[in-house]
mmCIF file of C-alpha atoms in Angstrom:
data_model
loop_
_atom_site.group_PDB
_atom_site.id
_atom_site.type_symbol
_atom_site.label_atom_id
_atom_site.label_comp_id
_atom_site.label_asym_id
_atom_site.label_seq_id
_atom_site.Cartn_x
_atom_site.Cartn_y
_atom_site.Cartn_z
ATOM 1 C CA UNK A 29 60.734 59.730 149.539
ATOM 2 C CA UNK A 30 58.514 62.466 148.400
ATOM 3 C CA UNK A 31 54.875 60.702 147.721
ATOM 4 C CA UNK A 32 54.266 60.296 144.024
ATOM 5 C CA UNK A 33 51.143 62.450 142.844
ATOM 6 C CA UNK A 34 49.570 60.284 140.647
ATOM 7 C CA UNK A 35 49.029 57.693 143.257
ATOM 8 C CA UNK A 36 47.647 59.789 145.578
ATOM 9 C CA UNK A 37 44.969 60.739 142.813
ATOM 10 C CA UNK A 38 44.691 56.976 141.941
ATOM 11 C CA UNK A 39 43.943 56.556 145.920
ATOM 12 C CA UNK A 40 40.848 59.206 145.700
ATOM 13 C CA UNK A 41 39.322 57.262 143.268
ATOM 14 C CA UNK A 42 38.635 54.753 146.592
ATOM 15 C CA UNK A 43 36.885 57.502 148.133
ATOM 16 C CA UNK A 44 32.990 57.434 147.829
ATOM 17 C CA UNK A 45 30.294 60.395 148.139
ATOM 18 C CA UNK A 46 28.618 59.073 150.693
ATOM 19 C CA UNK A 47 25.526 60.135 149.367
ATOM 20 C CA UNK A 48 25.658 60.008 145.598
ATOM 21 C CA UNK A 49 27.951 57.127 145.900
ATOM 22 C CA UNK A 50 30.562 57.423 143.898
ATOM 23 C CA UNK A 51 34.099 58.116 143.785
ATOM 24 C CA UNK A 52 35.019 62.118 144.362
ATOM 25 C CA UNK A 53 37.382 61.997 140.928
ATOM 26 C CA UNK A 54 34.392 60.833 138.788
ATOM 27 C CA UNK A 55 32.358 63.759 140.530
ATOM 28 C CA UNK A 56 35.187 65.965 139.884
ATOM 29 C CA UNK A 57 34.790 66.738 143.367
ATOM 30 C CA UNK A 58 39.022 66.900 144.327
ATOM 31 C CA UNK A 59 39.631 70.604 143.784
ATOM 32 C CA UNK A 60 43.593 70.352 144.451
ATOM 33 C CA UNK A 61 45.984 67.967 145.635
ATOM 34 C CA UNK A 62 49.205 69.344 147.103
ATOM 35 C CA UNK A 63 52.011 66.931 147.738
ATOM 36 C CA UNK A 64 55.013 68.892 149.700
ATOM 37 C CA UNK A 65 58.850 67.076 150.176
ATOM 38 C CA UNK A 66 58.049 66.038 153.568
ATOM 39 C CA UNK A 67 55.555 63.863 152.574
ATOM 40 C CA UNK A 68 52.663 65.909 153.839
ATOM 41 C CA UNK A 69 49.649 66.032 151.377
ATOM 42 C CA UNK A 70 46.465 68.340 151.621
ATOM 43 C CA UNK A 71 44.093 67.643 149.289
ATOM 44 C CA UNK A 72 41.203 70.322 149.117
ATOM 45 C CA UNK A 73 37.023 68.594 148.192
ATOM 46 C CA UNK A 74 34.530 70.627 146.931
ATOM 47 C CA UNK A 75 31.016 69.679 148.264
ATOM 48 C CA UNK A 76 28.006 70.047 146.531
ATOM 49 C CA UNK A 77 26.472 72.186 150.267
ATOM 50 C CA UNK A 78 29.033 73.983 152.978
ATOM 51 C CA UNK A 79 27.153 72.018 155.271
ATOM 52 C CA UNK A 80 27.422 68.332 154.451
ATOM 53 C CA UNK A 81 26.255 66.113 157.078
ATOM 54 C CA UNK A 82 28.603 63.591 156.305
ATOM 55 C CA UNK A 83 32.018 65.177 155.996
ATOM 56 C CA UNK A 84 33.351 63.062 158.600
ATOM 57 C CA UNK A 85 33.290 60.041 155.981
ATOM 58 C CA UNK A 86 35.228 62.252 153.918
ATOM 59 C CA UNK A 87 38.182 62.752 156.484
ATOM 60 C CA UNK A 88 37.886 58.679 157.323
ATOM 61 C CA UNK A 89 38.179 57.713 153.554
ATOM 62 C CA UNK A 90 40.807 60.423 152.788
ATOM 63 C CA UNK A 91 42.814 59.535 155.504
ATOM 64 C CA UNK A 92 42.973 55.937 155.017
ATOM 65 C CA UNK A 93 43.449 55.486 151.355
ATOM 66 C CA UNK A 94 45.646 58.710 150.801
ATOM 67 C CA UNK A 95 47.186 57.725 153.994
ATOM 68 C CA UNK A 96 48.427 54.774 152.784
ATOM 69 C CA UNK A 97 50.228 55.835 149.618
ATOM 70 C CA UNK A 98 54.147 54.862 150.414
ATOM 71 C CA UNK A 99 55.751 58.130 151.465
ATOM 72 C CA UNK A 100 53.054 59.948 152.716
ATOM 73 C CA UNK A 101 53.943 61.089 156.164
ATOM 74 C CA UNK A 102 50.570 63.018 156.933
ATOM 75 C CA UNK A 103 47.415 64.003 154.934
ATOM 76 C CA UNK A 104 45.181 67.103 155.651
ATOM 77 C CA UNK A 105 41.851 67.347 154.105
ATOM 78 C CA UNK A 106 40.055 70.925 153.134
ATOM 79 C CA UNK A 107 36.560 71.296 151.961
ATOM 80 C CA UNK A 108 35.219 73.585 149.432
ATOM 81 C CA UNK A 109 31.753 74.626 148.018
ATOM 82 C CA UNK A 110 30.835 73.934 144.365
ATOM 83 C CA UNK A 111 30.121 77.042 142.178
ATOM 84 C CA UNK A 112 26.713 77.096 140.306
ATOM 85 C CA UNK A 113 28.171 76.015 136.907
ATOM 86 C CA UNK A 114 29.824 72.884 138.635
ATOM 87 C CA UNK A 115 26.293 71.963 140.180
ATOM 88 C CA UNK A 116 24.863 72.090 137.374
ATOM 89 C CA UNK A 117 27.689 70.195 135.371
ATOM 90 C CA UNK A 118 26.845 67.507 138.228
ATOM 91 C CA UNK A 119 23.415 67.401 137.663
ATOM 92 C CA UNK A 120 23.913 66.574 134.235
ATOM 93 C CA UNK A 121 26.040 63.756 134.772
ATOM 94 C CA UNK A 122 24.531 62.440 137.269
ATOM 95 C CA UNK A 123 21.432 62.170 134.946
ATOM 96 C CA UNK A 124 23.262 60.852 132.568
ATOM 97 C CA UNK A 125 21.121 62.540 129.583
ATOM 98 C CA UNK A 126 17.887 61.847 130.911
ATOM 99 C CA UNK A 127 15.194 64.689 130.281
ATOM 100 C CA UNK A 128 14.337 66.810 133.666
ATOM 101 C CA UNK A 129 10.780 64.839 133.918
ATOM 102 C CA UNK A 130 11.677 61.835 133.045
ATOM 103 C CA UNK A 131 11.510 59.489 135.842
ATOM 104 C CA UNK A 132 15.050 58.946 137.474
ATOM 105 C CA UNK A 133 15.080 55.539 138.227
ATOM 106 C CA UNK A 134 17.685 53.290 136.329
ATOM 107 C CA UNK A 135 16.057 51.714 133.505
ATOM 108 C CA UNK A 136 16.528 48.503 135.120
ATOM 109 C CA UNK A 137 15.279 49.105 138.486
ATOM 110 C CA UNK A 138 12.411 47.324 139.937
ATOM 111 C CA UNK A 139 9.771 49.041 141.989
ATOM 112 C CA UNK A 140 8.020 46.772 144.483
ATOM 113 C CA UNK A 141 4.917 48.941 146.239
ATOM 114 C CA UNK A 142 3.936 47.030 149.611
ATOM 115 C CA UNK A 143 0.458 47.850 149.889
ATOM 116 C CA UNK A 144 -2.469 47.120 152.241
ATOM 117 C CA UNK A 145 -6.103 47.921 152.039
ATOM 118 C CA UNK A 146 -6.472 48.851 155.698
ATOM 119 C CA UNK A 147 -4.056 50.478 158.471
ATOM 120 C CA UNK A 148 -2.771 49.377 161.474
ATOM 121 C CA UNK A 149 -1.443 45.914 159.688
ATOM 122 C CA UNK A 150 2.297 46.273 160.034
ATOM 123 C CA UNK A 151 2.884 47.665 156.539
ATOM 124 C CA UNK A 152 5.844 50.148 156.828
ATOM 125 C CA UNK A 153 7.830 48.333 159.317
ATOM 126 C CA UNK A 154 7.700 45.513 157.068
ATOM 127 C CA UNK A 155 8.498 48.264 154.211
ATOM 128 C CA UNK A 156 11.704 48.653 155.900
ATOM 129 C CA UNK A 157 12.843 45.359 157.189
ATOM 130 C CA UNK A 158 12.312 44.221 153.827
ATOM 131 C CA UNK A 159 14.474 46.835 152.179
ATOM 132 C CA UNK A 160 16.887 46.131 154.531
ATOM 133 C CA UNK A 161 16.971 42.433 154.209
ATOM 134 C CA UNK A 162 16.979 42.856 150.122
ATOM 135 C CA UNK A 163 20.363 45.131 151.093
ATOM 136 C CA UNK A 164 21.928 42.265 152.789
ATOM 137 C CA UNK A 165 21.321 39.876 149.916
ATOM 138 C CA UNK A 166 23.351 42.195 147.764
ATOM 139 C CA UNK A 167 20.829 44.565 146.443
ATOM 140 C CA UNK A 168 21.488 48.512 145.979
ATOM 141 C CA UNK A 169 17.771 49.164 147.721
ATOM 142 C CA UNK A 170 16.062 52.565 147.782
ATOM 143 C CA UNK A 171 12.744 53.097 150.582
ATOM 144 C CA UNK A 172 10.205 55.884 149.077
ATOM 145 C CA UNK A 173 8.047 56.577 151.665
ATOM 146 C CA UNK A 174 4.914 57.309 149.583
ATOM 147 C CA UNK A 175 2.064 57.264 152.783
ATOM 148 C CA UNK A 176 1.992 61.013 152.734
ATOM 149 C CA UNK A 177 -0.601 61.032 155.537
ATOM 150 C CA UNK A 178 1.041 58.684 157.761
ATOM 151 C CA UNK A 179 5.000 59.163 156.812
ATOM 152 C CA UNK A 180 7.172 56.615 158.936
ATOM 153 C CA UNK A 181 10.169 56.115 157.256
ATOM 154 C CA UNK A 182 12.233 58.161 159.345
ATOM 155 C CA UNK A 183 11.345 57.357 162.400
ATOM 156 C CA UNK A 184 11.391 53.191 161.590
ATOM 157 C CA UNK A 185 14.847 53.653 160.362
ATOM 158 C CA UNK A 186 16.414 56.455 163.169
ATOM 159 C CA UNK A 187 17.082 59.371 160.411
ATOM 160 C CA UNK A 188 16.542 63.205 160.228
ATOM 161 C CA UNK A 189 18.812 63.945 158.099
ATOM 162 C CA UNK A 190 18.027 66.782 156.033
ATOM 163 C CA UNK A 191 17.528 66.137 151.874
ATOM 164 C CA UNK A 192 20.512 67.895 150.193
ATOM 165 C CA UNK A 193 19.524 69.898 147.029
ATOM 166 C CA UNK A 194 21.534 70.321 143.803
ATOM 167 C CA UNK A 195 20.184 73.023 141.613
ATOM 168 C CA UNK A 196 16.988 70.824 140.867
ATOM 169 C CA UNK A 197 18.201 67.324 142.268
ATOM 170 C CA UNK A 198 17.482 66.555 145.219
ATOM 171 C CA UNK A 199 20.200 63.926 146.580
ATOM 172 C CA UNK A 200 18.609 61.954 148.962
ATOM 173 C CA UNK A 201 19.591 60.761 152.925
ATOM 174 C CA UNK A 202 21.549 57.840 153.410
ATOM 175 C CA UNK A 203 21.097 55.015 155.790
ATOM 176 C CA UNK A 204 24.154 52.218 155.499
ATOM 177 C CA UNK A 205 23.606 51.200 151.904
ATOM 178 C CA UNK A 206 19.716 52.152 152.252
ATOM 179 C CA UNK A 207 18.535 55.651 149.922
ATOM 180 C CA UNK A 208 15.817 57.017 151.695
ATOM 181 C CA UNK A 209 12.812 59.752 150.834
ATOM 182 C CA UNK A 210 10.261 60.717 152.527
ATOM 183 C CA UNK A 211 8.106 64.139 152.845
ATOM 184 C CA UNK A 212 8.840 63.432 156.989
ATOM 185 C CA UNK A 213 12.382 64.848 156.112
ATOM 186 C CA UNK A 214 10.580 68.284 155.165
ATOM 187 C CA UNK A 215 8.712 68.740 157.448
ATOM 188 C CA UNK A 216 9.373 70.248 161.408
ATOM 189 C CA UNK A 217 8.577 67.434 164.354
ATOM 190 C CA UNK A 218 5.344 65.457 163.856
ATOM 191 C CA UNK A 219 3.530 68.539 161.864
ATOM 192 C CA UNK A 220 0.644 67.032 159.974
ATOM 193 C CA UNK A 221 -0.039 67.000 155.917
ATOM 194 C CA UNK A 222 -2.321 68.979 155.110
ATOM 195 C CA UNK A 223 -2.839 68.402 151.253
ATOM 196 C CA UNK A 224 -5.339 67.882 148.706
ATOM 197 C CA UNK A 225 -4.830 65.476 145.557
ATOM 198 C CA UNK A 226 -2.986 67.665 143.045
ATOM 199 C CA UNK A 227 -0.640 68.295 145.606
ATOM 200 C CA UNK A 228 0.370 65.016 146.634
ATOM 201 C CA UNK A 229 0.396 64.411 143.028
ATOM 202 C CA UNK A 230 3.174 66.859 142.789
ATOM 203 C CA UNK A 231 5.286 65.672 145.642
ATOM 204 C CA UNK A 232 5.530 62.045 144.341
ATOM 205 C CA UNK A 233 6.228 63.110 141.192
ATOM 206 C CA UNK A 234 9.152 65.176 142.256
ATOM 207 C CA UNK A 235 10.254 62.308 145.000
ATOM 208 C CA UNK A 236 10.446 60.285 141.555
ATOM 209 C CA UNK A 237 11.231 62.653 138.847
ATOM 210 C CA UNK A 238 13.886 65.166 141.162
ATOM 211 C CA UNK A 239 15.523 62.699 143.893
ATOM 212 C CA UNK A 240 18.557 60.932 142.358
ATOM 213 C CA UNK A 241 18.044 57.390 142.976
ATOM 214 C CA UNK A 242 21.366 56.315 141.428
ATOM 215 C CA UNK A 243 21.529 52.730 139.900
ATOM 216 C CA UNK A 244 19.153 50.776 141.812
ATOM 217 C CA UNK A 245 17.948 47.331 142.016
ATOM 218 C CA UNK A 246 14.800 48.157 143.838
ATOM 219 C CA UNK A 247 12.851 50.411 145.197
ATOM 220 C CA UNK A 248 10.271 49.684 148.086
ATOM 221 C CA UNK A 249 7.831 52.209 148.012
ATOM 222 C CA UNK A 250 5.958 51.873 151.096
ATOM 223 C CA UNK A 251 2.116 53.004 149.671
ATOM 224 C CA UNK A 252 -0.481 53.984 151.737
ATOM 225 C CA UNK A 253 -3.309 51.967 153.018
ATOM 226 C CA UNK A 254 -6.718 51.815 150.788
ATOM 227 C CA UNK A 255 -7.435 53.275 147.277
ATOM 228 C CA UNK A 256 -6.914 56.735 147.640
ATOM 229 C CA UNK A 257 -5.005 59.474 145.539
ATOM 230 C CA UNK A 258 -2.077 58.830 146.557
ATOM 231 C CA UNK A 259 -2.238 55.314 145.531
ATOM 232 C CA UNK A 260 -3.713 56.260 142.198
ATOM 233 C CA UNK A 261 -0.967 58.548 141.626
ATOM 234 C CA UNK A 262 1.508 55.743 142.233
ATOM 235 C CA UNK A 263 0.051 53.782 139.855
ATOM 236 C CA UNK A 264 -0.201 56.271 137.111
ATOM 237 C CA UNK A 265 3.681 57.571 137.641
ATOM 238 C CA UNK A 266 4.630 54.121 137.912
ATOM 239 C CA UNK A 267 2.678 51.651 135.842
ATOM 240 C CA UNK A 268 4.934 48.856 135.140
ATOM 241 C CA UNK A 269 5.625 48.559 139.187
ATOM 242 C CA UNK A 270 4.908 45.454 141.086
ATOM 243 C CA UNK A 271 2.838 44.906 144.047
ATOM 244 C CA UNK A 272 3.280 43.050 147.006
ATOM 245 C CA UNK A 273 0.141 43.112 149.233
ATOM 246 C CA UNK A 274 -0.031 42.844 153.283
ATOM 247 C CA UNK A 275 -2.549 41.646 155.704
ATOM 248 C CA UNK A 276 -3.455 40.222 158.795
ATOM 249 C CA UNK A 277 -4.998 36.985 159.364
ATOM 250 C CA UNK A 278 -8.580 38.110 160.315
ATOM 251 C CA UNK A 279 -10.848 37.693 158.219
ATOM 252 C CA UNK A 280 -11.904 41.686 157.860
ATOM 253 C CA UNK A 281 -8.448 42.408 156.697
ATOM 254 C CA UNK A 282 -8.122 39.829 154.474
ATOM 255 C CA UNK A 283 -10.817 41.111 152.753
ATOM 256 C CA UNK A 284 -10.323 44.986 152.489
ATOM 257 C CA UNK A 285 -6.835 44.048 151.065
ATOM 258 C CA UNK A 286 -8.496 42.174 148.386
ATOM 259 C CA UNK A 287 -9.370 45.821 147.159
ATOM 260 C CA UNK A 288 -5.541 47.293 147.226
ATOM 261 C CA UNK A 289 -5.086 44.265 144.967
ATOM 262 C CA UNK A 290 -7.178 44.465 142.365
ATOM 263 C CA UNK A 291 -6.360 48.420 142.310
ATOM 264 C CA UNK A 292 -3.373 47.282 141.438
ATOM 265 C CA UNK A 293 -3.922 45.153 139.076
ATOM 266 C CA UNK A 294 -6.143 47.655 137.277
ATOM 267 C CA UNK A 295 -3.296 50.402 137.413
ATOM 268 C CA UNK A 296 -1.180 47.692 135.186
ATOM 269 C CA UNK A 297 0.583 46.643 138.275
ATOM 270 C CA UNK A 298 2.051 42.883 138.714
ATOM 271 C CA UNK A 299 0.966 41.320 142.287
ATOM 272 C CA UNK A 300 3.946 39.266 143.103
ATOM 273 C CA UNK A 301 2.743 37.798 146.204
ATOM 274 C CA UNK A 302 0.754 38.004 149.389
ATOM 275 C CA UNK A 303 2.114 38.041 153.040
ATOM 276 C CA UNK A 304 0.291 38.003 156.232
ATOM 277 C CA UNK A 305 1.977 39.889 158.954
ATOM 278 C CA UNK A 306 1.190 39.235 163.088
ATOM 279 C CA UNK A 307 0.337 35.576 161.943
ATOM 280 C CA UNK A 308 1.105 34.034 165.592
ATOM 281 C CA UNK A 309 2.711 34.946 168.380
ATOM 282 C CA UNK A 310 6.446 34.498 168.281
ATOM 283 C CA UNK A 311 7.896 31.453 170.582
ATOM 284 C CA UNK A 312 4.896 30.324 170.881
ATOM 285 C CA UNK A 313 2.780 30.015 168.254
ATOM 286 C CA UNK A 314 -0.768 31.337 169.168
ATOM 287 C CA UNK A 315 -2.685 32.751 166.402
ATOM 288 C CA UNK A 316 -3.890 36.252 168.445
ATOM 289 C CA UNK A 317 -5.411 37.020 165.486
ATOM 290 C CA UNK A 318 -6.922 34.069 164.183
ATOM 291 C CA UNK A 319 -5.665 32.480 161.058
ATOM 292 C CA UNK A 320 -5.612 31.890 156.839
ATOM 293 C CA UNK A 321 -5.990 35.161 156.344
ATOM 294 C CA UNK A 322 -3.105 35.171 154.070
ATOM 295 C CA UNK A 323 -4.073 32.258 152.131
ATOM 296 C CA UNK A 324 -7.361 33.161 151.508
ATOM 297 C CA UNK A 325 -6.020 36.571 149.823
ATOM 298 C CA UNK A 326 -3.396 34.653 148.225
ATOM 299 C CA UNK A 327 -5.786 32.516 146.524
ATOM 300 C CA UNK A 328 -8.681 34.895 146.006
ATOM 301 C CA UNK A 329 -5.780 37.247 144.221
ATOM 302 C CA UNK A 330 -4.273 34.293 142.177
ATOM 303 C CA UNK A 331 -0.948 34.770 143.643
ATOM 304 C CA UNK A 332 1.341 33.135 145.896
ATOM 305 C CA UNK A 333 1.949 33.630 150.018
ATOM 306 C CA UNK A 334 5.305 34.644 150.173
ATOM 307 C CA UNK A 335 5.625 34.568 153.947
ATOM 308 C CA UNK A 336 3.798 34.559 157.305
ATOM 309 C CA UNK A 337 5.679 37.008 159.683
ATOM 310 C CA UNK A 338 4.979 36.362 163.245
ATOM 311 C CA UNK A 339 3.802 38.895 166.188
ATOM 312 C CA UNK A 340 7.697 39.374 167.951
ATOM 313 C CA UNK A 341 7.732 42.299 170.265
ATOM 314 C CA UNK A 342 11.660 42.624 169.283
ATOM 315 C CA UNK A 343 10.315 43.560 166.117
ATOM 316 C CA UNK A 344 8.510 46.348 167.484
ATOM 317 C CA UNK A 345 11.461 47.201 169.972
ATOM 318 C CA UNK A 346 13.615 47.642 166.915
ATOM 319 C CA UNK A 347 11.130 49.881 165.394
ATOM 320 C CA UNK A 348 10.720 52.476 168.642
ATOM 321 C CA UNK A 349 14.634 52.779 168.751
ATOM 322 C CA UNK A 350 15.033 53.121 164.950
ATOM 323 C CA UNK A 351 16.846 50.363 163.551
ATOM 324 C CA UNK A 352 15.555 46.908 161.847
ATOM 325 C CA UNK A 353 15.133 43.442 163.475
ATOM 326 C CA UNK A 354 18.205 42.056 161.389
ATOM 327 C CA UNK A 355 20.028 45.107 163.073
ATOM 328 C CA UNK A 356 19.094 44.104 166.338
ATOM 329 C CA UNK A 357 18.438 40.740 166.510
ATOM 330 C CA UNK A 358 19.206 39.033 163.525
ATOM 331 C CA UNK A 359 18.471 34.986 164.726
ATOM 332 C CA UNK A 360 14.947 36.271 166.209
ATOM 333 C CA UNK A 361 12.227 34.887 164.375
ATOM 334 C CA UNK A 362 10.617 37.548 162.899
ATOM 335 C CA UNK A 363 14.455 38.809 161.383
ATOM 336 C CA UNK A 364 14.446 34.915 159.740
ATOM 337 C CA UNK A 365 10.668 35.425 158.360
ATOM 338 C CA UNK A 366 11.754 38.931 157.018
ATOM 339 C CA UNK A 367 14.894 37.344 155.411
ATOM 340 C CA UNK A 368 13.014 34.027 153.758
ATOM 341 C CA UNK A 369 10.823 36.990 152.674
ATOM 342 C CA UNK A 370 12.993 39.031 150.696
ATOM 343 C CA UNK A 371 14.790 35.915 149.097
ATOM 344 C CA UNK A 372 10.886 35.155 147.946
ATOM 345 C CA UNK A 373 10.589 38.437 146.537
ATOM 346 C CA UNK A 374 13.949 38.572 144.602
ATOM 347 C CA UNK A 375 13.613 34.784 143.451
ATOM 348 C CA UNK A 376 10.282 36.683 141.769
ATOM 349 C CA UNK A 377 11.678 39.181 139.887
ATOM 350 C CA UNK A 378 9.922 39.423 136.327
ATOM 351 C CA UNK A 379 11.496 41.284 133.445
ATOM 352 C CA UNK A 380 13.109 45.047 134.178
ATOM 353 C CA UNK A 381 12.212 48.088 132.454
ATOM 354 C CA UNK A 382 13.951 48.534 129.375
ATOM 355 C CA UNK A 383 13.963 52.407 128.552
ATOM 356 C CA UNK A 384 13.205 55.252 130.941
ATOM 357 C CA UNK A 385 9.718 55.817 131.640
ATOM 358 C CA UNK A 386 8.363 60.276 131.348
ATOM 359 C CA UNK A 387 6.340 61.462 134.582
ATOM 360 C CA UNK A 388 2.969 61.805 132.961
#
């Protein structure tokens, strides 16, 4: 029985870009589908880059769904490259009508900045181990690695994959169901930023105005530590964003995070919560670095402490090798902090941004 075409282009709309993420037919991405009386079907994709990273998911999805259309006997996938008036065509759906500097988040995406006043407290691997603990509740989750200086992203989570550009999109790597950005990706090894304030200024405002985001729930933008421009320049491209603010229990941290606070209050930002990280040592329960900490920034801020995450060295372990704690050990007790965490933060959520906001 010869395969019937139409089904086989009813099965392609199963297969996902793994990076924009969504199906090839709505991307008008399926360049030809032959179907010969043997049963053998070659179906020919045109990528947006000759060298996509992830054609293998391609050839998996392909083969599976086309694969199991009754009376196909084989299936052989092609790629080919987009011409410059299909990018563009692309582009423009893919922003769906939105002016080039307008900021490409959905409308109703929420922005959560974890912020800290000092270094050194834990802030970006809790970045990520929240994103990916919002993910597993069920949340499309996007990490913008916005410490500049101090970019971690990529190594926390195990990628180097290379941003893919579009005309004047920049599609962003992929991580499971995680969208990640970060200027580490642009950058050779561990070469150092070397960047005044205008700038930086520039490269957020393209990671927010240029990187398709996609429909998002959230986006964890893992800020800096202090005041400086870069976390001015958060707070002026993102205003209505809310803040969730990190510290350790010592005293001295407790109170130099008071000041990432109130900048964000000041920016127009909405502190959802405090959370002291390394507040005891896990299976045992010292405090190594004394204690309340947390509280007393909770209550100096006027907000509540969503969590104390405790000192685990898996949580570190998880970090060196690239991957998160709920990855690697998801019944430690630091994975079960993170987790009780992010169901904090989404039982938070305020209202959602109801029109696009312009990069100013």
């Amino acid at each position: 029985m010869r395969p019937d075409r139409d089904a086989i282009l009813k099965a392609l709309e199963h297969v996902i870009d793994p990076e924009l993420r969504r199906p090839v037919t709505e991307l008008d991405m399926v360049r030809d589908v032959l179907v010969k009386e043997d049963g053998s079907v070659s179906v020919t994709i045109a990528l947006t880059v000759a060298g996509c990273p992830l054609r293998d998911s391609f050839q998996e999805q392909v083969a599976q769904h086309v694969g199991a259309v009754p009376g196909v006997t084989r299936v052989r996938l092609g790629f080919d490259v987009m011409t410059p008036e299909e990018k563009s065509a692309l582009v423009s759906r893919l922003r769906g009508g939105r002016p080039e500097k307008a900021i490409s988040l959905s409308p109703a995406t929420r922005v959560l900045a974890v912020a800290s006043g000092k270094g050194g407290v834990g802030k970006s691997t809790l970045t990520v181990n929240l994103a990916d603990a919002l993910s597993r509740l069920g949340e499309q989750v996007g990490v913008l690695d916005g410490d500049v200086y101090g970019h971690s992203v990529p190594h926390l989570l195990g990628v180097h994959q290379k941003p893919v550009a579009v005309d004047e999109m920049i599609v962003p790597p992929v991580r499971g169901d995680l969208k990640l950005m970060s200027i580490g990706f642009f950058l050779d090894e561990n070469a150092p930023v070397m960047w005044r304030g205008p700038m930086l200024h520039r490269a957020l405002e393209q990671f927010l105005s240029d990187v398709h985001w996609g429909d998002l729930d959230t986006l964890v933008v893992d800020m800096p530590p202090g005041t400086g421009d870069v976390a001015m320049s958060l707070g002026q491209l993102l205003p209505r964003a809310e803040a969730l603010v990190v510290t350790t229990p010592q005293p001295a941290a407790q109170q130099v995070a008071v000041r990432a606070a109130q900048m964000a209050q000041k920016t127009g930002m909405r502190v959802v919560g405090a959370v002291e990280n390394m507040s005891y040592l896990a299976g045992t329960g010292q405090e190594l670095f004394g204690s309340g900490g947390g509280q007393a920034l909770a209550d100096e801020i006027g907000v509540p402490l969503l969590a104390r995450i405790p000192l685990d060295p898996i949580l570190r372990e998880a970090a060196d090798e690239g991957t998160t704690v709920l990855e690697a050990a998801p019944d430690s007790e630091a994975a079960q902090a993170i987790l009780a965490l992010a169901e904090a933060v989404a039982a938070s959520r305020a209202g959602t941004i109801r029109k696009p906001l312009t990069v100013l």
